[in-house]
Coordinates of N, CA and C in Angstrom, one line a residue:
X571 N -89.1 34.8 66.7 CA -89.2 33.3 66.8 C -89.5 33.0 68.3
X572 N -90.5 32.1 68.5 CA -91.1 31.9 69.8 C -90.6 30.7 70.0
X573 N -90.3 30.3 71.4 CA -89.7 28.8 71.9 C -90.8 28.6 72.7
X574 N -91.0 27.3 72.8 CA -92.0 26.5 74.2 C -91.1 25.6 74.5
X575 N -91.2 26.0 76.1 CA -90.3 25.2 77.1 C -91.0 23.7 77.6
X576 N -90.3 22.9 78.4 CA -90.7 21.8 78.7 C -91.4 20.4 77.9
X577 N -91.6 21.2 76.4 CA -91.7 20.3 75.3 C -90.3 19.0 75.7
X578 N -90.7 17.8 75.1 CA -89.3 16.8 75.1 C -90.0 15.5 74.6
X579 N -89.0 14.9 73.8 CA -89.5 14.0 72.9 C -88.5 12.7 73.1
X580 N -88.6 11.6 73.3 CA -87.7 10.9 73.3 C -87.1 9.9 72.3
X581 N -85.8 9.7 71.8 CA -85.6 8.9 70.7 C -84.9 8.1 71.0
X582 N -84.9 6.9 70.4 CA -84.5 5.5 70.6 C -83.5 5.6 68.9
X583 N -82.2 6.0 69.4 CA -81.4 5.8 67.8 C -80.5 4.6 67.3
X584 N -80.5 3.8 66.6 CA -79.7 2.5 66.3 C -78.8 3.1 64.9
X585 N -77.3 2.7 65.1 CA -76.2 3.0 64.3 C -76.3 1.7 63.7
X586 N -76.6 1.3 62.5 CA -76.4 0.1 62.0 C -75.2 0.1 61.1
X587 N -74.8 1.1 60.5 CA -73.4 1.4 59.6 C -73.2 2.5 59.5
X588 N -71.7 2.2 59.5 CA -70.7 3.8 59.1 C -70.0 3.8 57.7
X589 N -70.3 4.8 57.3 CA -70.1 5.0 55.7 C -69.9 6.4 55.2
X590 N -68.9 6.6 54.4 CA -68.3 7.9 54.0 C -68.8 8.6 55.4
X591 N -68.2 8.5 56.2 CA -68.0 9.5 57.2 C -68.8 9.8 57.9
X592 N -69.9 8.8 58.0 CA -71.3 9.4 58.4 C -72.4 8.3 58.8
X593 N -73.4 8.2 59.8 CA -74.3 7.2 60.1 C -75.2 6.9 59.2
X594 N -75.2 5.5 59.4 CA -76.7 5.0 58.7 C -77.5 4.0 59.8
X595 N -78.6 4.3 59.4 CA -79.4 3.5 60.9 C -81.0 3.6 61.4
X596 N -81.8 3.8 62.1 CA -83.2 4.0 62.3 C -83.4 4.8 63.6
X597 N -84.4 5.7 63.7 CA -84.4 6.4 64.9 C -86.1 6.3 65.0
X598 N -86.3 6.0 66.5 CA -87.6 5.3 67.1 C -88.0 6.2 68.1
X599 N -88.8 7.0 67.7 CA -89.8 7.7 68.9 C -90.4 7.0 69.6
X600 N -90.3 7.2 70.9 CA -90.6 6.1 72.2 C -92.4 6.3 72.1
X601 N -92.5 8.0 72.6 CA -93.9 7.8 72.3 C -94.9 8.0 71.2
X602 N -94.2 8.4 69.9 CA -95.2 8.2 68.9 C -95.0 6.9 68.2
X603 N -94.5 6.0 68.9 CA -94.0 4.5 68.6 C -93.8 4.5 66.7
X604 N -93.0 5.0 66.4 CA -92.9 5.6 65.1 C -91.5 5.1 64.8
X605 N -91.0 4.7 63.6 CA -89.4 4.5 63.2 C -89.5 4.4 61.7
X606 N -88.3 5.4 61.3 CA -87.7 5.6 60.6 C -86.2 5.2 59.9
X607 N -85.7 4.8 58.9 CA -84.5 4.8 58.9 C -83.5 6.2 58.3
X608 N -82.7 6.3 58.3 CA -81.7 7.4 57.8 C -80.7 7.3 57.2
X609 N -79.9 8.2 56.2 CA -78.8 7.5 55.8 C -77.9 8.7 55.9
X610 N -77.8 9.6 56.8 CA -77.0 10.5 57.4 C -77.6 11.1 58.6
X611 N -76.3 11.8 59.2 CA -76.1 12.2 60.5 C -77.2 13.6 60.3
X612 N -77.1 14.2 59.2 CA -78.0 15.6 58.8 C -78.9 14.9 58.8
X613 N -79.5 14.0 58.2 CA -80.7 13.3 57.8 C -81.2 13.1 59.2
X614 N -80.6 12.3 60.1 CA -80.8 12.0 61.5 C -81.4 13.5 62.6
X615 N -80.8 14.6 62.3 CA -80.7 15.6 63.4 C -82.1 16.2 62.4
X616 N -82.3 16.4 60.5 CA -83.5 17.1 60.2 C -84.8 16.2 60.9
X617 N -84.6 14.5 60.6 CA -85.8 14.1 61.2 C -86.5 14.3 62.6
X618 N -85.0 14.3 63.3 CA -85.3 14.9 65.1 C -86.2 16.2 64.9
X619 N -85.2 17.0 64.3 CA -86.3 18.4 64.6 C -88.0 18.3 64.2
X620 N -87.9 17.8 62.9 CA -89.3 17.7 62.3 C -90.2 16.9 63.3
X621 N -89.5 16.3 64.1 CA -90.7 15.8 65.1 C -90.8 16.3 66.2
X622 N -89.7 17.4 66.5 CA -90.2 18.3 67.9 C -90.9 19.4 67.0
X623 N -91.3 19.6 66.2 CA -92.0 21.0 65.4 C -91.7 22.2 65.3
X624 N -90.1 22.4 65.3 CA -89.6 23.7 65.7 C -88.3 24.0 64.4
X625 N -88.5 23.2 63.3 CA -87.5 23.7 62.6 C -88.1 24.3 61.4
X626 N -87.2 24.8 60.7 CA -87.4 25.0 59.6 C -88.4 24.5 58.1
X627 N -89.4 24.9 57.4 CA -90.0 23.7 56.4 C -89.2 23.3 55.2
X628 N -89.1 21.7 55.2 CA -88.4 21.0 54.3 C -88.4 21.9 53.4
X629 N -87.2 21.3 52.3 CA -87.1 22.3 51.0 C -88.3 21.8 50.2
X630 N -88.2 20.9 50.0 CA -89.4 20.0 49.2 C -90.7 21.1 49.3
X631 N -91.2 21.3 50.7 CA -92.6 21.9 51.1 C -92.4 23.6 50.3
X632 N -90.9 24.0 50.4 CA -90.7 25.4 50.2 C -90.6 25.0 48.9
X633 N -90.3 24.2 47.8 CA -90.0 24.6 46.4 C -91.1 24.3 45.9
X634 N -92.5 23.2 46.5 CA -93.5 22.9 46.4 C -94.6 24.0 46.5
X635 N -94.4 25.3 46.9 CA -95.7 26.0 47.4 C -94.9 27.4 46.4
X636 N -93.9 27.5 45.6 CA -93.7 28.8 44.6 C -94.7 28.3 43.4
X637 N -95.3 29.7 43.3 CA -95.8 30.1 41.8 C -95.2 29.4 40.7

């Protein structure tokens, strides 16, 4: 697994409610002027990654491409 350094992405995150133990709210890329809302903290940290390009592919994409 290869890393690239000095990559950085900035997010603009809003908490609009807390529920079962967990956030709900919108998270706003500064520079791909992009926003999203979320309805978990997981949901929050998978969107982050998917926009620095360094995680794992959604399950969706992996249960999407079996025979």
């Amino acid at each position: 697994m290869s890393q690239t350094t000095g990559e950085r992405e900035t997010f603009v995150i809003r908490i609009m409610n807390t529920q079962n133990a967990t956030w709900q709210g919108t998270v706003t890329w500064t520079d791909g002027k992009k926003e999203v809302a979320f309805r978990s903290a997981l949901e929050l940290i998978r969107l982050m990654d998917s926009a620095l390009g360094t995680g794992a592919p959604d399950e969706a994409e992996v249960i999407g491409d079996r025979p």
